Amino acid sequence: MEKRARTYVDDINRGIYDVKNIDQFSYKTKAGLSEEVIMQISKEKGEPQWMTEFRLKSLDIYNKIDTPSWGPDISEVDMENIVAYVKPKTGLNENWEQVPKDIKNTFDLLGIPKAEQKSLAGVGAQYDSEVVYHNVKKELIEQGVIYTDMETAVKEYPEIVREYFMKCVPPRDHKFAALHGAVWSGGSFVYVPKGIHVDIPIQSYFRLNSPGAGQFEHTLIIVEEGGSLHFIEGCSAPKYSVINIHAGCVELFVKKGAKLRYSTIENWSRNMYNLNTKRAIVEEDASIEWVSGSFGSKVSMLYPMSILKGERARAEFTGVTFAGSGQNLDTGAKIVHLAPHTYSNINSKSISKGGGVATYRGAVKIGENAHHSKSNVSCESLMLDNLSKSDTIPVIDVATDEVDLGHEAKIGRISDEAIFYLTSRGITEEEAKAMIVRGFVEPISKELPLEYAVEMNNLIKLELEGTIG
Amino acid sequence: MSMNLIDINHIPVPTWRWLKINSSKIKVPFKGDINKYSQKSLSSKDEFLSGELYTQATEDAEIKKNILIEKNAALENPMVIRLKGNSKDKDVIWNINLTAEEESRGEIILVFEGDEECEEAYFNGVFDLNIKERSKVKVTILQNTGVKDTSLLSMRAEVQKYGEIDIAVFEFGGGIAHSKILCNLSEDSKADLGAVYLQGGNQNLHVNYIMNHHGKRSESDIKAYGALSGEAKKIFKGTLDFKRGAHQAKGTEEEYVMLLSPKARNLSAPLLLCEEDDVQGEHAASSGNIDKDKLFYLTSRGLSQEEAKRIMITSLFNPIIDKIDHEEIKQEINNIINLRMEREGVVDGL
């Protein structure tokens, strides 16, 4: 009987991502959730009354909703032990030199300032609960583009913020949206005026340093009629033995004829519960493109949702999820077609190894008015051993007849023939496997800016390295 | 008899509640206290429509059959079992157990019929099969209950080493119809499931097909083809589950739905669950309106729109209908399809 070889790979050294700074802070709320904690956060930020009331209402909703009855086990998340707010020992700086050395060091190692110099139009860096660095190129400001941290936006652009804040993802949506509404802190506000094309990407990077804390950043992006933008989000945290939670929220409003591309490389540490909510409302002739790489977290529940509200609206989702030892990454995408002639495409790839659990969870809902819509979903799962698990749970709901809808999914392992071919050309078995995995995720890496594609390939290399069993 | 609201037809892995696909609530008649039924088989909801329905079928069935095909024997002719509601006995509760001993062969055909004089009949049953080593069993299920009837069917097949099961299901009837067909596949076993559904009016169909690959080199194939018109609503859950250790197992799943009216509602959840890397698993699901190019081709050769659409629908179903050897049943199925299309027109009726 043919014995089929297998590669068992150990857990990896995450290098720069695991750099820990001393937990220094200027203010930290006590662990747990209460009206008192909420009021303290609001006071520290000097917020207007309407935001304080919004937070308190969200806390009320949070206490009334149940945790989801499906998906990975998140019973370990006990908000009574999580510190919702950690204010770092610095204010908002516009110059990297002004950022405290240890914080600046972390971002230096992650390549953020360098990336800004070379290829970005604007950068925001968040450390624990507050944004510590923000800068946007002069040309953009002159065009009327607003890129600022969320707290500043609440104070300086209240009319816009009030109109949009948590209207796309209301606190009632689910328990962690309500939690977010109560304790949100930091994040970015981007406003692109009519007809303005932001040619170079804008980036926000979120770094959670404090153990046992939560990261609740809020990203609100509005692209007005005919505008376009590419926004990049990066996140990471060093590994601790206590859990951290990320319940951020991303709300995207893409107006008529506008284009928005939202790229994320998520590399939270293996003690992080990543319960992020991302949603876009896409108007007539507008489009949203999601590019998503999920490598970190202990548990992830991440399903960017696109609501195709206007005729001919389009949504594209390209994502890769890599679940290693001890990880349960439940990711996917949701698309709702509400108008005629809308189009969606989901291309999801997942890899699991060393006991990791990778789940694709999807939903494509075509409403009764969405005639002549098209949707295509393609899921591929690569399993690198038989210790892991890979599940695909897609749901399609069609309520009209004039549609064109297709869905396909495949699961398998790296083919022996492919390995043989490469090793017979002098490549080591390790390198052959890495090449094949890189090729598997190529549709995603080619959509990312170069630095991120390189980072993603490095992450894959790190994940695959180890002794061959 | 008291009516009780129970939760049935559970998806193997639950997902978002707003999709309303995790399970269904249904009101069904029970003799006496519902708790007696719920407590008895708590784990049965994984393999059957629900614990309560399993208990009702196995304990309260008036139609009970135990079929044994002896070792090396082959049933000469297919065994046809007809179940029909009648005005005296509106409830048809049935339980069939089949054991096919080693190296035996047999074919069973189950026909569920509605009765025009007996509306709102209730059908509930469990079909439990044990297909032993190297035996082959063919199952055909023709569900043609009335449009106001409730039809509930659970089928579980244990397919042992080198055993084979070949299933063809035709879901035409029911006001509310639920079907759960589950196969547990051992080493080198095979399961083939072909399903056809034709639903219109206000019909509600909810099917749940599960292939559990336990053994090495087990193979499964699910093909489901349907046409929905009127305001019919259909939920399809198809699961290929590769358990750890099922080396070199192969599973394929395909669903195609033709949508014939703007008010029909089509939900599909093709699940692919896997704990074993050395497998091949694929599934595909698609749906759409009648292919306009093909329609044009047929009408340009002189066929009316109606005739052309009918040909397209019947040709979609033919691969499954062709699995049946029993000529009369095959004819019966074709008649039902033709009658429905003639009587109510292809587009809005059915």
Coordinates of C-alpha atoms in Angstrom, one line a residue, chain A:
Chain A
M1 CA 0.0 0.0 0.0
E2 CA 1.4 3.3 -1.0
K3 CA 2.4 5.4 1.9
R4 CA 1.7 9.1 1.4
A5 CA 4.2 11.4 3.0
R6 CA 3.1 14.3 4.9
T7 CA 4.8 17.5 6.2
Y8 CA 4.2 18.3 9.9
V9 CA 5.5 21.8 10.7
D10 CA 6.0 23.3 14.1
D11 CA 4.7 26.6 15.2
I12 CA 6.9 29.6 14.1
N13 CA 8.9 32.4 15.5
R14 CA 6.9 35.5 14.6
G15 CA 10.0 37.7 14.8
I16 CA 9.2 41.4 14.7
Y17 CA 5.5 40.9 15.3
D18 CA 6.2 39.6 18.8
V19 CA 8.3 42.6 19.9
K20 CA 6.8 43.7 23.2
N21 CA 7.1 47.1 24.8
I22 CA 6.7 47.7 28.5
D23 CA 3.0 48.3 29.2
Q24 CA 3.3 52.0 29.8
F25 CA 0.2 54.1 29.6
S26 CA -1.0 57.5 30.7
Y27 CA -4.5 56.2 31.6
K28 CA -6.2 52.8 31.7
T29 CA -9.8 52.1 32.6
K30 CA -10.3 49.2 35.0
A31 CA -11.3 45.9 33.5
G32 CA -14.9 45.2 32.7
L33 CA -17.8 47.1 31.4
S34 CA -20.0 49.5 33.2
E35 CA -21.6 52.9 32.8
E36 CA -18.7 54.3 34.8
V37 CA -16.1 52.9 32.4
I38 CA -18.0 54.3 29.5
M39 CA -18.3 57.7 31.0
Q40 CA -14.6 57.7 31.9
I41 CA -13.6 56.9 28.3
S42 CA -15.8 59.6 27.0
K43 CA -14.4 62.1 29.5
E44 CA -10.8 61.2 28.6
K45 CA -11.6 62.0 25.0
G46 CA -13.5 65.2 25.7
E47 CA -16.4 64.1 23.6
P48 CA -19.6 65.9 22.8
Q49 CA -22.7 64.9 24.7
W50 CA -24.3 63.1 21.8
M51 CA -21.4 60.6 21.5
T52 CA -21.5 59.9 25.3
E53 CA -25.2 59.1 25.0
F54 CA -24.6 57.0 22.0
R55 CA -22.0 54.9 23.9
L56 CA -24.4 54.4 26.8
K57 CA -27.2 53.3 24.6
S58 CA -24.9 50.8 22.9
L59 CA -23.9 49.4 26.3
D60 CA -27.5 48.9 27.0
I61 CA -28.0 47.0 23.8
Y62 CA -24.8 45.0 24.4
N63 CA -26.2 43.7 27.7
K64 CA -29.4 42.6 26.1
I65 CA -28.1 40.7 23.0
D66 CA -26.9 37.0 23.2
T67 CA -23.6 35.9 21.8
P68 CA -23.9 34.1 18.4
S69 CA -25.1 30.5 18.6
W70 CA -22.9 29.4 15.7
G71 CA -19.3 29.6 14.8
P72 CA -16.1 29.1 16.9
D73 CA -16.2 28.9 20.6
I74 CA -15.7 32.4 22.1
S75 CA -16.7 31.6 25.6
E76 CA -13.2 32.6 26.8
V77 CA -14.0 36.2 25.9
D78 CA -15.1 37.6 29.3
M79 CA -15.4 41.4 29.1
E80 CA -15.1 41.5 32.9
N81 CA -11.4 40.7 32.4
I82 CA -10.7 42.9 29.4
V83 CA -9.5 46.5 29.8
A84 CA -11.5 48.5 27.2
Y85 CA -9.3 51.6 27.1
V86 CA -5.5 52.1 27.3
K87 CA -4.3 55.6 26.6
P88 CA -0.6 55.5 25.5
K89 CA 1.9 57.9 26.9
T90 CA 1.7 60.4 24.1
G91 CA -0.8 62.5 22.2
L92 CA -1.4 62.7 18.5
N93 CA 1.8 63.6 16.5
E94 CA 2.3 64.6 13.0
N95 CA 6.0 64.0 12.9
W96 CA 7.6 60.5 13.5
E97 CA 10.4 62.1 15.5
Q98 CA 7.8 63.3 18.1
V99 CA 6.5 59.8 18.7
P100 CA 8.0 58.2 21.8
K101 CA 11.0 56.1 21.0
D102 CA 9.7 52.6 22.0
I103 CA 6.4 53.1 20.1
K104 CA 8.2 54.6 17.1
N105 CA 10.6 51.6 17.2
T106 CA 7.7 49.1 16.9
F107 CA 6.4 50.9 13.9
D108 CA 9.9 51.2 12.4
L109 CA 10.3 47.4 12.7
L110 CA 7.0 47.0 11.0
G111 CA 8.1 49.2 8.1
I112 CA 5.4 51.8 8.5
P113 CA 7.4 55.1 8.3
K114 CA 9.5 53.7 5.4
A115 CA 6.4 52.7 3.5
E116 CA 5.0 56.2 4.1
Q117 CA 8.1 57.8 2.6
K118 CA 8.1 55.6 -0.4
S119 CA 4.6 54.9 -1.5
L120 CA 1.7 56.2 0.6
A121 CA -0.4 59.4 0.5
G122 CA -1.3 59.3 4.1
V123 CA -0.6 57.2 7.2
G124 CA -2.3 56.7 10.5
A125 CA -0.7 54.7 13.3
Q126 CA -2.7 53.6 16.3
Y127 CA -1.0 52.2 19.5
D128 CA -3.3 50.6 22.0
S129 CA -6.4 52.8 22.1
E130 CA -5.4 56.0 20.6
V131 CA -3.9 57.2 17.3
V132 CA -0.3 58.3 17.9
Y133 CA 0.7 59.5 14.5
H134 CA -1.2 60.9 11.6
N135 CA -0.1 62.6 8.4
V136 CA -1.6 63.2 5.1
K137 CA 0.2 64.6 2.0
K138 CA -0.4 68.3 1.4
E139 CA -1.8 67.7 -2.1
L140 CA -4.6 65.7 -0.7
I141 CA -5.6 68.3 1.8
E142 CA -5.6 70.9 -1.0
Q143 CA -8.0 68.7 -2.9
G144 CA -10.4 68.6 0.0
V145 CA -9.6 65.1 1.1
I146 CA -10.1 64.7 4.8
Y147 CA -8.0 62.0 6.6
T148 CA -7.9 62.3 10.3
D149 CA -8.3 60.2 13.4
M150 CA -11.8 59.4 14.4
E151 CA -11.8 61.4 17.6
T152 CA -10.8 64.6 15.8
A153 CA -13.5 63.9 13.2
V154 CA -16.2 63.7 15.9
K155 CA -15.1 67.1 17.2
E156 CA -14.3 68.9 13.9
Y157 CA -16.8 67.4 11.5
P158 CA -19.8 66.5 13.7
E159 CA -22.4 67.0 10.9
I160 CA -20.8 64.4 8.7
V161 CA -19.9 62.0 11.4
R162 CA -23.3 62.1 13.0
E163 CA -25.0 61.4 9.7
Y164 CA -22.9 58.3 9.1
F165 CA -21.5 56.9 12.3
M166 CA -22.8 53.4 13.0
K167 CA -25.5 53.8 10.4
C168 CA -24.0 51.1 8.2
V169 CA -23.3 48.8 11.1
P170 CA -25.8 49.7 13.8
P171 CA -25.1 48.7 17.4
R172 CA -28.2 46.4 17.2
D173 CA -26.6 44.3 14.5
H174 CA -24.9 41.9 16.9
K175 CA -23.3 41.8 20.3
F176 CA -19.8 42.9 19.3
A177 CA -21.2 45.8 17.2
A178 CA -23.0 46.9 20.4
L179 CA -19.7 46.5 22.4
H180 CA -17.9 48.5 19.8
G181 CA -20.5 51.3 20.0
A182 CA -20.0 51.5 23.7
V183 CA -16.1 51.4 23.9
W184 CA -14.8 52.4 20.4
S185 CA -11.6 54.3 20.4
G186 CA -9.3 55.5 17.7
G187 CA -9.5 54.6 14.1
S188 CA -9.6 56.7 10.9
F189 CA -12.0 59.0 9.2
V190 CA -11.6 59.5 5.5
Y191 CA -13.7 61.8 3.3
V192 CA -13.1 61.9 -0.5
P193 CA -15.0 64.8 -2.1
K194 CA -16.8 64.5 -5.4
G195 CA -14.7 63.5 -8.4
I196 CA -11.4 63.4 -6.5
H197 CA -9.2 60.4 -7.3
V198 CA -6.7 59.6 -4.6
D199 CA -4.0 58.0 -6.7
I200 CA -1.7 56.7 -4.0
P201 CA -3.0 54.5 -1.2
I202 CA -3.8 55.7 2.4
Q203 CA -2.8 53.4 5.2
S204 CA -3.8 52.9 8.8
Y205 CA -1.9 50.6 11.1
F206 CA -3.2 49.3 14.4
R207 CA -0.9 47.9 17.0
L208 CA -2.2 46.5 20.3
N209 CA 0.6 46.4 22.9
S210 CA -1.1 46.1 26.3
P211 CA -1.9 42.6 27.5
G212 CA -5.5 41.8 28.4
A213 CA -6.8 44.8 26.5
G214 CA -9.2 45.4 23.7
Q215 CA -8.7 47.2 20.4
F216 CA -11.9 48.9 19.2
E217 CA -10.9 51.2 16.4
H218 CA -13.6 52.7 14.2
T219 CA -12.9 53.3 10.5
L220 CA -15.4 55.5 8.6
I221 CA -14.8 56.2 4.9
I222 CA -17.0 58.2 2.7
V223 CA -16.2 58.4 -1.0
E224 CA -18.4 60.9 -2.7
E225 CA -19.8 60.7 -6.2
G226 CA -17.2 59.8 -8.8
G227 CA -14.3 59.7 -6.3
S228 CA -11.8 56.8 -5.8
L229 CA -9.6 55.6 -3.1
H230 CA -7.4 52.7 -2.1
F231 CA -7.2 52.2 1.7
I232 CA -4.9 49.8 3.4
E233 CA -5.3 48.5 6.9
G234 CA -2.7 46.6 8.8
C235 CA -2.9 45.1 12.3
S236 CA -0.8 43.2 14.7
A237 CA -0.1 42.6 18.4
P238 CA 2.6 40.7 20.3
K239 CA 1.7 37.4 21.9
Y240 CA 0.7 37.2 25.5
S241 CA -0.7 34.4 27.6
V242 CA -3.9 36.4 28.4
I243 CA -6.4 37.0 25.7
N244 CA -6.9 40.2 23.9
I245 CA -9.9 41.1 21.9
H246 CA -10.4 43.1 18.7
A247 CA -13.9 44.3 18.0
G248 CA -13.3 47.0 15.5
C249 CA -15.7 48.3 13.0
V250 CA -15.3 49.5 9.4
E251 CA -18.0 51.4 7.7
L252 CA -17.7 52.3 4.0
F253 CA -20.0 54.5 2.1
V254 CA -19.3 54.3 -1.6
K255 CA -21.5 56.8 -3.5
K256 CA -22.7 57.0 -7.1
G257 CA -20.0 56.1 -9.5
A258 CA -17.3 55.9 -6.9
K259 CA -14.6 53.3 -6.4
L260 CA -13.1 52.0 -3.1
R261 CA -10.5 49.3 -2.6
Y262 CA -10.0 48.2 1.0
S263 CA -7.0 46.0 1.6
T264 CA -6.2 44.3 4.9
I265 CA -3.3 42.2 6.2
E266 CA -4.3 41.0 9.6
N267 CA -1.6 39.4 11.7
W268 CA -2.9 39.6 15.3
S269 CA -1.1 37.3 17.8
R270 CA -2.3 33.9 18.7
N271 CA -4.0 35.0 21.9
M272 CA -6.3 37.5 20.1
Y273 CA -10.0 37.1 19.5
N274 CA -10.6 39.0 16.3
L275 CA -14.3 39.8 16.1
N276 CA -14.3 42.6 13.6
T277 CA -17.2 43.9 11.5
K278 CA -16.8 45.4 8.1
R279 CA -19.5 46.6 5.9
A280 CA -19.9 48.7 2.7
I281 CA -23.0 50.3 1.2
V282 CA -22.5 50.6 -2.5
E283 CA -24.6 53.0 -4.6
E284 CA -25.4 53.2 -8.3
D285 CA -22.5 52.4 -10.6
A286 CA -20.1 52.3 -7.7
S287 CA -17.8 49.5 -6.7
I288 CA -16.1 48.0 -3.6
E289 CA -13.1 45.7 -3.8
W290 CA -12.1 43.9 -0.6
V291 CA -8.6 42.3 -0.5
S292 CA -8.1 40.4 2.8
G293 CA -5.3 38.3 4.2
S294 CA -6.0 36.7 7.6
F295 CA -3.0 35.1 9.2
G296 CA -3.2 35.8 12.9
S297 CA -5.5 35.6 15.9
K298 CA -6.5 32.7 18.1
V299 CA -10.1 33.0 16.9
S300 CA -11.3 35.2 14.0
M301 CA -14.9 35.9 13.0
L302 CA -14.6 38.2 10.0
Y303 CA -17.1 38.5 7.2
P304 CA -16.8 41.7 5.2
M305 CA -20.3 42.5 3.9
S306 CA -21.3 44.4 0.8
I307 CA -24.7 45.8 0.3
L308 CA -25.3 46.6 -3.4
K309 CA -27.9 49.2 -3.0
G310 CA -27.8 51.0 -6.4
E311 CA -28.2 49.7 -9.9
R312 CA -25.1 48.3 -11.5
A313 CA -23.3 48.3 -8.1
R314 CA -20.3 45.9 -7.9
A315 CA -18.5 44.0 -5.2
E316 CA -15.4 41.9 -5.4
F317 CA -13.9 40.0 -2.5
T318 CA -10.5 38.3 -2.7
G319 CA -9.3 36.7 0.5
V320 CA -6.8 34.3 1.9
T321 CA -6.9 32.7 5.3
F322 CA -4.1 30.7 6.8
A323 CA -5.0 28.8 10.0
G324 CA -2.1 27.2 11.9
S325 CA -1.8 25.4 15.1
G326 CA -4.2 26.5 17.8
Q327 CA -6.1 28.9 15.4
N328 CA -9.8 28.8 14.5
L329 CA -10.2 31.3 11.7
D330 CA -13.8 31.6 10.6
T331 CA -13.8 34.1 7.7
G332 CA -15.8 34.7 4.6
A333 CA -17.9 37.3 2.8
K334 CA -21.5 38.4 2.6
I335 CA -23.1 40.1 -0.3
V336 CA -26.7 41.4 -0.6
H337 CA -28.0 42.4 -4.0
L338 CA -30.8 44.9 -3.7
A339 CA -30.9 46.5 -7.1
P340 CA -31.0 45.3 -10.7
H341 CA -27.9 44.6 -12.8
T342 CA -25.6 44.2 -9.8
Y343 CA -22.5 42.1 -9.8
S344 CA -20.5 40.3 -7.2
N345 CA -17.5 38.0 -7.2
I346 CA -16.0 36.2 -4.2
N347 CA -12.7 34.4 -4.5
S348 CA -11.7 32.8 -1.3
K349 CA -8.7 30.6 -0.5
S350 CA -7.9 29.0 2.7
I351 CA -5.0 27.0 4.0
S352 CA -5.0 24.9 7.2
K353 CA -2.1 23.1 8.9
G354 CA -1.0 21.8 12.3
G355 CA -4.4 21.4 13.8
G356 CA -5.7 24.8 12.6
V357 CA -9.3 25.2 11.7
A358 CA -10.1 27.3 8.6
T359 CA -13.8 27.9 7.8
Y360 CA -15.2 29.8 4.9
R361 CA -18.6 31.1 5.8
G362 CA -20.5 33.0 3.1
A363 CA -23.8 34.3 2.1
V364 CA -25.1 35.7 -1.2
K365 CA -28.6 37.0 -1.0
I366 CA -30.3 38.2 -4.2
G367 CA -33.4 40.2 -3.4
E368 CA -36.6 40.3 -5.4
N369 CA -35.7 43.5 -7.1
A370 CA -32.2 42.5 -8.1
H371 CA -33.2 41.1 -11.5
H372 CA -30.4 40.6 -14.1
S373 CA -27.8 40.3 -11.3
K374 CA -24.8 38.1 -11.5
S375 CA -22.9 36.4 -8.8
N376 CA -19.9 34.1 -8.7
V377 CA -18.3 32.4 -5.7
S378 CA -15.2 30.3 -5.8
C379 CA -13.7 28.7 -2.7
E380 CA -10.6 26.7 -2.6
S381 CA -9.2 25.0 0.5
L382 CA -5.8 23.5 0.8
M383 CA -5.0 21.2 3.7
L384 CA -1.4 20.6 4.5
D385 CA -1.9 17.6 6.9
N386 CA -4.7 15.6 8.4
L387 CA -4.5 17.3 11.8
S388 CA -6.4 20.3 10.6
K389 CA -9.9 21.0 9.6
S390 CA -11.3 23.0 6.7
D391 CA -15.0 23.7 6.4
T392 CA -16.9 25.6 3.6
I393 CA -20.4 26.8 4.6
P394 CA -21.8 28.9 1.8
V395 CA -25.5 29.9 1.5
I396 CA -27.2 31.2 -1.5
D397 CA -30.6 32.8 -1.3
V398 CA -32.3 33.8 -4.6
A399 CA -35.7 35.6 -4.7
T400 CA -36.1 36.4 -8.3
D401 CA -35.7 34.4 -11.6
E402 CA -33.7 36.6 -13.9
V403 CA -30.3 35.9 -12.3
D404 CA -27.1 34.2 -13.2
L405 CA -25.5 32.6 -10.2
G406 CA -22.7 30.1 -9.7
H407 CA -20.9 28.8 -6.8
E408 CA -18.0 26.2 -6.6
A409 CA -15.7 24.9 -4.0
K410 CA -12.8 22.5 -3.9
I411 CA -10.8 20.9 -1.2
G412 CA -7.5 19.0 -1.4
R413 CA -3.9 18.7 -0.6
I414 CA -0.7 19.6 -2.4
S415 CA -0.4 17.1 -5.2
D416 CA 2.4 14.6 -5.1
E417 CA 3.0 15.0 -8.8
A418 CA 3.6 18.7 -8.4
I419 CA 6.2 18.1 -5.5
F420 CA 7.9 15.4 -7.5
Y421 CA 8.2 17.7 -10.6
L422 CA 9.8 20.5 -8.6
T423 CA 12.1 18.3 -6.5
S424 CA 13.3 16.6 -9.7
R425 CA 14.4 20.0 -10.8
G426 CA 16.7 20.4 -7.8
I427 CA 14.4 22.3 -5.5
T428 CA 14.1 21.1 -1.9
E429 CA 10.8 19.7 -0.7
E430 CA 10.3 22.6 1.7
E431 CA 10.9 25.2 -1.0
A432 CA 8.6 23.2 -3.4
K433 CA 5.8 23.3 -0.9
A434 CA 6.3 27.0 -0.2
M435 CA 6.2 27.7 -3.9
I436 CA 3.0 25.8 -4.4
V437 CA 1.4 27.6 -1.5
R438 CA 2.5 30.9 -2.8
G439 CA 1.1 30.0 -6.2
F440 CA -2.1 29.1 -4.5
V441 CA -2.5 32.5 -3.0
E442 CA -1.2 34.4 -6.0
P443 CA -4.6 35.8 -7.0
I444 CA -4.6 37.6 -3.6
S445 CA -1.0 38.7 -3.4
K446 CA -1.1 40.3 -6.8
E447 CA -3.9 42.6 -5.7
L448 CA -1.9 43.9 -2.8
P449 CA 0.6 46.8 -2.9
L450 CA 4.1 45.4 -3.2
E451 CA 5.2 45.8 0.4
Y452 CA 2.1 43.9 1.5
A453 CA 2.6 41.2 -1.0
V454 CA 6.1 40.8 0.2
E455 CA 4.9 40.7 3.8
M456 CA 2.3 38.1 2.9
N457 CA 4.8 35.9 1.3
N458 CA 7.1 36.2 4.3
L459 CA 4.2 35.3 6.6
I460 CA 3.5 32.2 4.5
K461 CA 7.2 31.3 4.6
L462 CA 7.2 31.7 8.4
E463 CA 4.1 29.5 8.7
L464 CA 5.6 26.7 6.5
E465 CA 9.0 26.6 8.0
G466 CA 9.8 23.9 10.5
T467 CA 11.0 20.3 10.7
I468 CA 9.7 18.0 8.1
G469 CA 8.2 14.9 9.7

